[in-house]
Coordinates of C-alpha atoms and ligand atoms in Angstrom, one line a residue:
E231 CA -0.3 -0.4 0.0
K232 CA 3.2 2.2 1.1
M233 CA 4.7 1.6 -2.1
G234 CA 1.4 2.5 -4.0
S235 CA 0.9 5.5 -2.7
S236 CA 4.5 6.8 -3.0
L237 CA 4.6 5.5 -6.9
L238 CA 0.8 7.2 -6.9
K239 CA 2.8 10.7 -5.4
R240 CA 5.2 10.6 -7.7
L241 CA 3.4 10.2 -11.5
E242 CA 1.1 13.1 -9.6
L243 CA 4.4 14.9 -9.2
E244 CA 5.5 13.9 -12.5
T245 CA 2.3 15.3 -14.4
E246 CA 2.5 18.5 -12.8
L247 CA 6.0 19.1 -13.6
R248 CA 5.4 18.9 -17.0
H249 CA 2.9 21.8 -16.7
A250 CA 5.2 24.2 -14.3
I251 CA 7.4 25.7 -16.5
E252 CA 4.1 27.4 -18.5
R253 CA 1.7 27.5 -15.8
G254 CA 4.8 29.9 -14.5
Q255 CA 5.4 27.7 -11.0
L256 CA 9.1 27.9 -11.1
E257 CA 10.9 30.6 -10.2
L258 CA 15.2 31.7 -9.7
H259 CA 16.2 32.7 -6.0
F260 CA 19.8 33.8 -5.9
Q261 CA 22.6 33.6 -2.9
P262 CA 25.4 35.4 -2.8
E263 CA 28.8 35.2 -3.2
I264 CA 31.0 36.5 -1.5
D265 CA 34.8 37.3 -2.1
L266 CA 36.9 36.7 1.2
A267 CA 39.6 39.0 0.5
T268 CA 37.7 42.1 0.2
N269 CA 33.9 41.4 1.8
R270 CA 32.1 41.9 -1.6
I271 CA 29.5 39.8 -3.1
V272 CA 31.3 39.0 -6.9
A273 CA 28.8 36.2 -7.8
A274 CA 25.3 34.6 -7.0
E275 CA 23.6 31.7 -7.9
A276 CA 20.7 30.9 -9.3
L277 CA 18.6 28.5 -7.4
V278 CA 14.9 27.2 -8.9
R279 CA 12.1 26.4 -6.5
W280 CA 9.1 25.3 -7.4
N281 CA 5.9 27.1 -6.5
H282 CA 2.6 24.4 -6.7
P283 CA -0.5 25.9 -5.4
E284 CA -1.7 22.2 -3.5
F285 CA 1.9 20.8 -3.1
G286 CA 3.6 24.1 -2.0
A287 CA 7.0 24.8 -2.4
V288 CA 8.7 21.6 -3.5
S289 CA 12.1 21.0 -2.7
P290 CA 15.0 21.2 -5.9
N291 CA 16.2 18.2 -4.1
T292 CA 12.9 16.0 -5.1
F293 CA 12.1 17.4 -8.4
I294 CA 15.8 17.9 -10.1
P295 CA 16.1 14.4 -9.3
L296 CA 12.9 13.6 -11.1
A297 CA 13.8 15.8 -13.8
E298 CA 16.5 14.7 -14.5
E299 CA 14.8 10.7 -14.6
T300 CA 11.8 12.1 -16.5
G301 CA 14.3 14.1 -19.5
L302 CA 12.1 17.5 -18.0
I303 CA 15.8 18.9 -16.9
L304 CA 16.4 19.8 -20.3
E305 CA 13.8 21.7 -21.3
I306 CA 13.8 23.1 -16.9
G307 CA 17.7 24.0 -17.3
L308 CA 17.5 25.9 -20.6
W309 CA 14.9 27.7 -18.5
V310 CA 16.9 28.8 -15.4
L311 CA 19.9 29.4 -18.0
R312 CA 18.0 31.6 -19.9
E313 CA 16.4 33.3 -16.4
A314 CA 19.4 33.5 -15.0
V315 CA 21.6 35.4 -17.1
R316 CA 18.7 37.9 -18.3
S317 CA 18.4 38.7 -14.7
T318 CA 21.9 39.2 -14.6
V319 CA 21.9 41.1 -18.0
R320 CA 19.2 43.4 -15.7
W321 CA 21.2 44.4 -12.8
L322 CA 24.7 45.3 -15.1
E323 CA 22.4 47.5 -16.7
E324 CA 20.8 49.0 -13.6
M325 CA 23.9 49.2 -11.9
P326 CA 27.4 50.8 -13.8
G327 CA 30.3 49.7 -11.9
L328 CA 28.5 45.9 -11.0
D329 CA 30.9 43.2 -11.1
L330 CA 28.9 40.4 -11.2
T331 CA 29.6 36.6 -12.3
V332 CA 26.2 34.4 -12.3
S333 CA 26.5 30.4 -11.6
V334 CA 23.7 28.3 -12.8
N335 CA 23.7 24.6 -11.7
L336 CA 24.2 22.1 -14.4
S337 CA 22.9 18.6 -14.3
V338 CA 24.1 15.3 -16.1
R339 CA 21.6 14.8 -17.9
Q340 CA 21.4 18.8 -19.5
Y341 CA 25.4 17.9 -20.3
L342 CA 25.0 14.5 -21.7
H343 CA 22.3 16.3 -24.3
P344 CA 24.5 16.8 -28.0
G345 CA 22.7 20.6 -28.2
I346 CA 24.5 21.7 -24.7
V347 CA 27.0 23.9 -26.2
D348 CA 24.9 24.8 -28.7
D349 CA 21.7 26.0 -26.4
V350 CA 24.6 27.8 -23.8
A351 CA 26.4 29.9 -26.7
S352 CA 22.6 30.9 -28.0
V353 CA 21.8 31.7 -24.5
L354 CA 24.8 34.0 -24.6
R355 CA 23.8 35.6 -27.9
E356 CA 20.5 36.4 -27.2
T357 CA 21.2 38.6 -24.5
G358 CA 24.4 39.0 -24.8
I359 CA 26.4 38.9 -21.8
D360 CA 30.0 38.5 -21.3
A361 CA 30.4 35.3 -21.3
H362 CA 32.9 35.2 -18.6
R363 CA 30.0 36.1 -16.4
L364 CA 28.8 33.2 -16.6
R365 CA 30.2 30.3 -15.2
L366 CA 28.3 26.7 -15.5
E367 CA 28.7 24.2 -11.3
I368 CA 29.1 21.1 -12.8
T369 CA 29.6 17.6 -10.2
E370 CA 32.0 15.4 -10.0
T371 CA 29.6 12.6 -11.1
I372 CA 30.0 14.0 -14.7
L373 CA 33.1 13.7 -14.4
M374 CA 33.1 9.8 -13.6
D375 CA 32.5 9.3 -17.5
D376 CA 36.3 10.3 -17.5
K377 CA 35.5 9.7 -21.7
A378 CA 38.0 12.0 -24.6
S379 CA 34.3 12.6 -26.1
S380 CA 33.2 14.1 -22.7
R381 CA 36.1 16.3 -21.8
A382 CA 35.5 17.5 -25.5
V383 CA 32.1 18.9 -24.3
L384 CA 33.9 20.2 -21.1
Q385 CA 36.8 22.1 -23.9
Q386 CA 34.1 23.7 -26.5
L387 CA 32.1 24.8 -23.0
N388 CA 35.4 26.6 -22.0
S389 CA 36.3 27.3 -25.1
L390 CA 32.6 30.5 -26.1
G391 CA 34.5 31.9 -23.4
I392 CA 32.6 30.7 -19.7
Q393 CA 34.3 29.9 -16.6
L394 CA 33.5 26.9 -15.1
A395 CA 33.2 24.4 -11.2
I396 CA 32.9 21.9 -10.2
D397 CA 30.0 22.0 -7.1
D398 CA 30.0 19.9 -3.6
F399 CA 33.5 18.9 -4.6
G400 CA 34.8 16.2 -2.4
S401 CA 31.9 14.2 -1.7
G402 CA 32.4 12.4 -4.7
Y403 CA 34.1 10.2 -7.6
S404 CA 37.6 11.7 -5.8
N405 CA 39.5 10.7 -9.1
L406 CA 41.7 14.1 -8.9
G407 CA 43.4 12.7 -12.4
Y408 CA 40.5 15.0 -13.9
L409 CA 41.3 18.3 -12.3
K410 CA 44.8 18.9 -14.2
R411 CA 43.1 17.4 -18.3
L412 CA 39.9 19.6 -17.5
P413 CA 39.5 22.9 -17.5
V414 CA 38.3 24.1 -14.2
Q415 CA 38.6 27.5 -12.7
T416 CA 37.2 26.9 -9.4
L417 CA 36.2 24.4 -7.1
K418 CA 33.5 24.5 -4.8
I419 CA 34.1 22.6 -1.4
D420 CA 30.5 20.8 0.0
Q421 CA 28.7 22.1 2.6
I422 CA 29.7 18.4 4.3
F423 CA 33.6 19.6 5.0
I424 CA 31.8 23.4 5.9
K425 CA 29.6 21.9 9.1
G426 CA 32.2 20.5 11.2
L427 CA 35.0 23.6 11.0
A428 CA 34.3 25.7 14.1
H429 CA 34.6 21.4 16.2
D430 CA 36.1 18.8 13.7
R431 CA 39.7 18.8 13.4
H432 CA 39.1 16.5 10.4
D433 CA 37.1 18.4 8.5
S434 CA 39.5 21.5 9.2
A435 CA 42.5 19.5 7.3
I436 CA 39.8 18.2 4.8
V437 CA 39.3 21.8 3.8
A438 CA 42.7 23.2 3.6
A439 CA 44.4 20.3 1.8
I440 CA 41.4 21.0 -0.9
T441 CA 43.1 24.4 -0.6
N442 CA 45.9 24.4 -0.7
L443 CA 45.7 21.6 -4.1
A444 CA 43.6 23.8 -5.8
H445 CA 45.3 27.0 -5.2
Q446 CA 48.6 24.7 -6.3
I447 CA 47.1 23.6 -9.7
G448 CA 45.8 27.4 -10.2
L449 CA 42.1 26.8 -9.2
R450 CA 40.2 29.2 -7.0
V451 CA 38.1 28.1 -3.8
T452 CA 34.6 28.3 -2.5
A453 CA 33.4 27.5 1.0
E454 CA 29.9 26.3 0.7
G455 CA 27.1 26.2 3.4
V456 CA 28.9 28.5 5.3
E457 CA 26.0 29.2 8.6
S458 CA 28.2 31.1 11.5
I459 CA 30.8 33.4 12.2
E460 CA 33.5 31.2 13.5
Q461 CA 33.2 29.0 10.1
M462 CA 33.4 32.6 7.9
E463 CA 37.0 33.5 9.9
K464 CA 37.7 29.3 9.8
V465 CA 37.5 29.6 5.8
R466 CA 39.0 32.6 5.7
A467 CA 42.6 31.0 7.9
I468 CA 42.3 28.4 6.1
G469 CA 42.8 30.8 2.5
C470 CA 39.3 29.6 0.6
D471 CA 39.0 32.3 -1.7
F472 CA 35.0 32.8 -2.0
A473 CA 31.4 32.4 0.5
Q474 CA 28.1 31.4 0.7
G475 CA 26.6 30.7 3.4
Y476 CA 22.9 31.6 5.3
F477 CA 26.0 33.4 7.4
F478 CA 26.2 36.1 4.7
A479 CA 22.5 35.7 2.9
R480 CA 19.7 32.8 2.1
P481 CA 18.8 32.4 -1.4
M482 CA 16.7 35.3 -1.8
S483 CA 14.1 36.1 -5.1
G484 CA 15.7 38.0 -7.6
S485 CA 12.9 40.9 -8.5
Ligands
C2E227 P1 24.2 23.2 -4.7 O1 24.2 23.4 -6.1 O2 24.9 22.4 -4.2 O3 23.2 24.3 -4.0 C1 23.7 25.1 -2.3 C2 22.3 24.3 -1.7 O4 22.7 25.2 -0.6 C3 21.1 25.4 -1.9 O5 19.8 24.7 -1.9 C4 21.7 26.5 -1.4 O6 19.7 27.3 -0.7 C5 21.6 25.8 0.3 N1 23.0 26.4 1.3 C6 22.9 27.2 0.6 N2 23.6 27.6 1.8 C7 23.7 27.2 2.9 C8 24.0 26.8 4.2 O7 24.8 28.3 4.8 N3 23.2 26.6 4.5 C9 22.7 24.8 4.6 N4 22.2 23.8 5.1 N5 22.3 25.6 2.8 C10 22.6 26.1 2.2 P2 19.2 24.5 -2.5 O8 18.7 25.4 -3.3 O9 17.9 23.3 -1.9 O10 18.9 23.2 -3.9 C11 19.2 22.2 -3.5 C12 20.2 21.2 -4.4 O11 19.3 21.5 -6.2 C13 21.6 21.9 -5.6 O12 22.5 22.5 -4.4 C14 21.3 22.1 -6.8 O13 22.2 20.7 -7.0 C15 20.2 21.3 -7.2 N6 19.7 23.1 -8.2 C16 18.6 23.5 -7.1 N7 18.6 24.6 -8.6 C17 18.6 23.7 -9.8 C18 19.1 24.4 -10.8 O14 18.5 25.0 -11.2 N8 19.0 23.2 -12.1 C19 20.3 22.1 -11.7 N9 20.3 21.1 -12.3 N10 19.9 21.7 -10.6 C20 19.8 22.8 -8.9
MG228 MG1 25.4 24.6 -7.4
MG229 MG1 27.0 22.5 -3.8

């Protein structure tokens, strides 16, 4: 009975998700990334929200995996990319002197989609954003498929002039070999390691080791999920370049 009802719920969610874009139920929130050397906002990560009239706010941790399985992520992901870049272009126009990068999460399914490079190129073209202001966040899972064809996609994305970051670094596949072969500029250290920073010496050791490694090979590091002043001071002392988390700001509506 339980299985039946959770299956039903899933089917219902899936059916509803199919209409979410056209019904205007998706919304983007943005969370700032702070430069720890200057305390200035240097980037904003776009995080998608689904407001359903009946189910309420559905977490991306629930509907993104569903969107991945059903392939709906292609449509949703493109919507997110376009909206995130449009908003950024608007802010850059409204606030002369603003120096802002926009980070957009790219799912595995999107990355494997043959049209991905063309999609990104057309969003750059139609919005007119400077390509270096767009950063795509990919996860380590994408890199597990360490084939030449898969690397080629990253090279092509990189040659559009955009930036690439590895999201949730340290939580997944740990073949570090890819770091030297891929055109990635930033590592975002998974929040799991930031959580224990103030009291767990293993977590500090891990964050310090990742930061050192990244710096040695010319990458920059963002600490994700910084919630307290202790954690902020710790990541700054370790030498992380950027930080993001509730301590600075929660994700917020872009309008
Ligand atoms: P992520 O890309 O690693 O995003 C960071 C998540 O951590 C966000 O959750 C954010 O709200 C949350 N967060 C930020 N600061 C803190 C903090 O100080 N403490 C805690 N506990 N959490 C913090 P959110 O928005 O629920 O998104 C969850 C995940 O869903 C994202 O993880 C990302 O993997 C996925 N996601 C969200 N939007 C998109 C999207 O547009 N496309 C794709 N493919 N995935 C998305
Ligand atoms: Mg992310
Ligand atoms: Mg993350």
